[in-house]
């Protein structure tokens, strides 16, 4: 076994094999390790080492794409041929709207690679699992969770002369501590390297959420809420697609249609897409090879911008240009996306301080199964999970049965009263398909009028 | 690689499994797919994927390990085997007094043979030009009203060839073809945006079939109605709220079955193995045989042998032969969805044959096959509506959310219609309903008869770490539920499952 070739060399070779025409080649080499555990014993371990080659061909504003995993010359040539024929077939239906591949542009570096993490040592995973199980055991609890680390190399070449390469690592761990009755607490850590995931510390944090005593119920209604970092991150992740997707905005279905320049959140709310912010999972360029750069989205509560890839910018017109947010070569049919959201912190020292003014309200660790109820108003529904508490007389008082909420993310931001100064990277680390680590840097916050619509 | 050389690769690999390995299995998966979408008179996406690789799963040193490589050579496969063993053996041993996970697996007759899903017209033999013409004609038939901001038609073709071998003596091959598509119209006016889809949301109707399935959908003939309904929804009144008698169309009911029955009955979830991501279940293994999940008309099966189902195969990804299992009979829970390890964990003699993996680079986990609500005796939809008198009819899923125990849910649909004097009446927009699984299924009091029963494909079922997407189908006929909370709300506080734990009579 010789091992895969250098991604940039391979991307150059495939571009040459494509034999001319407007072409972009993307090579992604993923190495990763994912270990799961339940009941404090390991359940699954998955080690991956795969290369994917994607070829995008452009003919008369129409695009065609093809991908493969085999790296022999014949397969690579055939893949380039499939992409070309697809674009030609599309062009026979008439000219398309794709304005052409982006010109090469200089981008900045980042510190998103950690050599120790890239070793993907199975022993590190085993040690983290053992540490989490041991710490949970100290509290008389079981631990469930996942530990994962990855090393992803990406290279893009194009007929416009683009030749860029990037390498990022990531690590994430989620720990749930559970008692015999099934009550659970949750904690997670994520970052560019193994230093961000401490199995024992996460287990202790999760165990602190497993509080004995009868869980209270809550009638539907509007309540003051303290949302921990994980919950805030999940809401912002959804908002990214609903409000800042330039294609949705151009099609008139985005949550900021007619609201750019208007106040959409409380004063002091600062939200940006910041690919090199400390603590985020950085990358050098988007899926079209356009350099990543910071983009303010909400400034002092006022909506400022949406994001674009080349395709959505062409549809939007009016001088719009790619902002480096393409999710797929040629731009995704569903539009661009924010993958490095950062919500600026506030002045609160802790979540306890956030809860202090609340007479009766809710504390939520984590939200689950968020989905859109009404796109234009950024109205979501979802449930709390693994760490929901009743706040009484300014104290996080006792466990609460999980709740269903139905509320608008923008309304929650408009009703935000305070944020913690400490931020945390919130990363789902789901990794469907090829690994693409991303996350939102978020503080915890307090908001008024959080709309509970049911129990869970 | 040729089929013969794939078999050679696997047999070479299994021949070098070290003696210390309790079990080893390998799958070579070769998958080709083509996705085409047109939007507003132009081609929006035209993508083909060709992936191939080998995934190796072992039990060694008291733990499980899996590794995958896309390099299909004997050396690379052996490298994957070594890596799988290394990651298995690097895991910590359970603390004293704890049992290792899945220390046993149910026995299985080694799978041998070949199989292919029925496919009258190979979708990969149909030219891209023909597909584009078909989609563009259907999409154009939605044009005409300026409020239609987006018209979309799409189709998908997937061919998967799997060769499976194991140290237990299995060596089998199967080829499965999926094909289908659909339409979507987005209408926008001022602050309102509404979507209407056909035959269903989220990618349309896909089945284990060839191009003939897409043709059978008759997209162009349905396109004008889809556009008209999208526009009509813009000015339709908002769906009323409160407890109502609800009739669910088959496609929405399919997702209801998926989320509140299928996932809740995955045995790995019940055992806590999915707690870190997808969640657990409100149902315990000890409930099997006695739990009242729903009312008398509730009969649910898992059937991997159904023609046309996206969960249909000859063998699952552990080499277990496809089967039909009764999950719920007359409202009483009879079985769960299981694989070889989860079945062994609760002492079952056989796996339920529900181990499925998303391609070569993922290991098999418990998955739905085709989980269906069996038809009842309520006749046609018209008969059911006539018998209902007053209520609401909801159709075509738009959004879905359910808690991590698969108990409390909220669904939104594209469209709602009043049921008045036994017939469909005016249109409503922004419909949603909520409930608690056993209470909701307990309120089922009528299911339409067999002629109304259809299989509905679902392409985007997510589970596992790293994430796996699986395609499944659910057979349903329209059904009626009493006293369902409609509007943003419902599923009020208080546990309800305790009342369901009564012995079957």
PDB file of N, CA, C and O in Angstrom, chain B residues 127 134 156 165 326 363 406:
ATOM      1  N   UNK B 127     -30.876   8.280 -21.064  1.00  0.00           N
ATOM      2  CA  UNK B 127     -29.918   9.373 -21.270  1.00  0.00           C
ATOM      3  C   UNK B 127     -30.266  10.587 -20.411  1.00  0.00           C
ATOM      4  O   UNK B 127     -31.433  10.805 -20.055  1.00  0.00           O
ATOM      5  N   UNK B 134     -37.798  15.472 -19.566  1.00  0.00           N
ATOM      6  CA  UNK B 134     -38.920  15.068 -18.712  1.00  0.00           C
ATOM      7  C   UNK B 134     -39.102  16.050 -17.549  1.00  0.00           C
ATOM      8  O   UNK B 134     -40.221  16.508 -17.276  1.00  0.00           O
ATOM      9  N   UNK B 156     -33.690  11.141  -9.039  1.00  0.00           N
ATOM     10  CA  UNK B 156     -32.542  10.507  -8.397  1.00  0.00           C
ATOM     11  C   UNK B 156     -32.481   9.051  -8.838  1.00  0.00           C
ATOM     12  O   UNK B 156     -33.506   8.369  -8.889  1.00  0.00           O
ATOM     13  N   UNK B 165     -18.854 -10.827   2.983  1.00  0.00           N
ATOM     14  CA  UNK B 165     -18.249 -12.097   3.379  1.00  0.00           C
ATOM     15  C   UNK B 165     -17.887 -12.031   4.860  1.00  0.00           C
ATOM     16  O   UNK B 165     -17.647 -10.947   5.395  1.00  0.00           O
ATOM     17  N   UNK B 326     -43.811  -8.947  12.653  1.00  0.00           N
ATOM     18  CA  UNK B 326     -44.892  -8.153  13.236  1.00  0.00           C
ATOM     19  C   UNK B 326     -44.338  -7.396  14.438  1.00  0.00           C
ATOM     20  O   UNK B 326     -43.838  -8.011  15.381  1.00  0.00           O
ATOM     21  N   UNK B 363     -20.111   1.332   9.453  1.00  0.00           N
ATOM     22  CA  UNK B 363     -20.413  -0.012   9.915  1.00  0.00           C
ATOM     23  C   UNK B 363     -21.912  -0.182  10.103  1.00  0.00           C
ATOM     24  O   UNK B 363     -22.633   0.799  10.317  1.00  0.00           O
ATOM     25  N   UNK B 406     -38.391   9.623  21.646  1.00  0.00           N
ATOM     26  CA  UNK B 406     -39.401   9.317  20.623  1.00  0.00           C
ATOM     27  C   UNK B 406     -40.809   9.282  21.212  1.00  0.00           C
ATOM     28  O   UNK B 406     -41.617   8.438  20.867  1.00  0.00           O
TER      29      UNK B 406
END
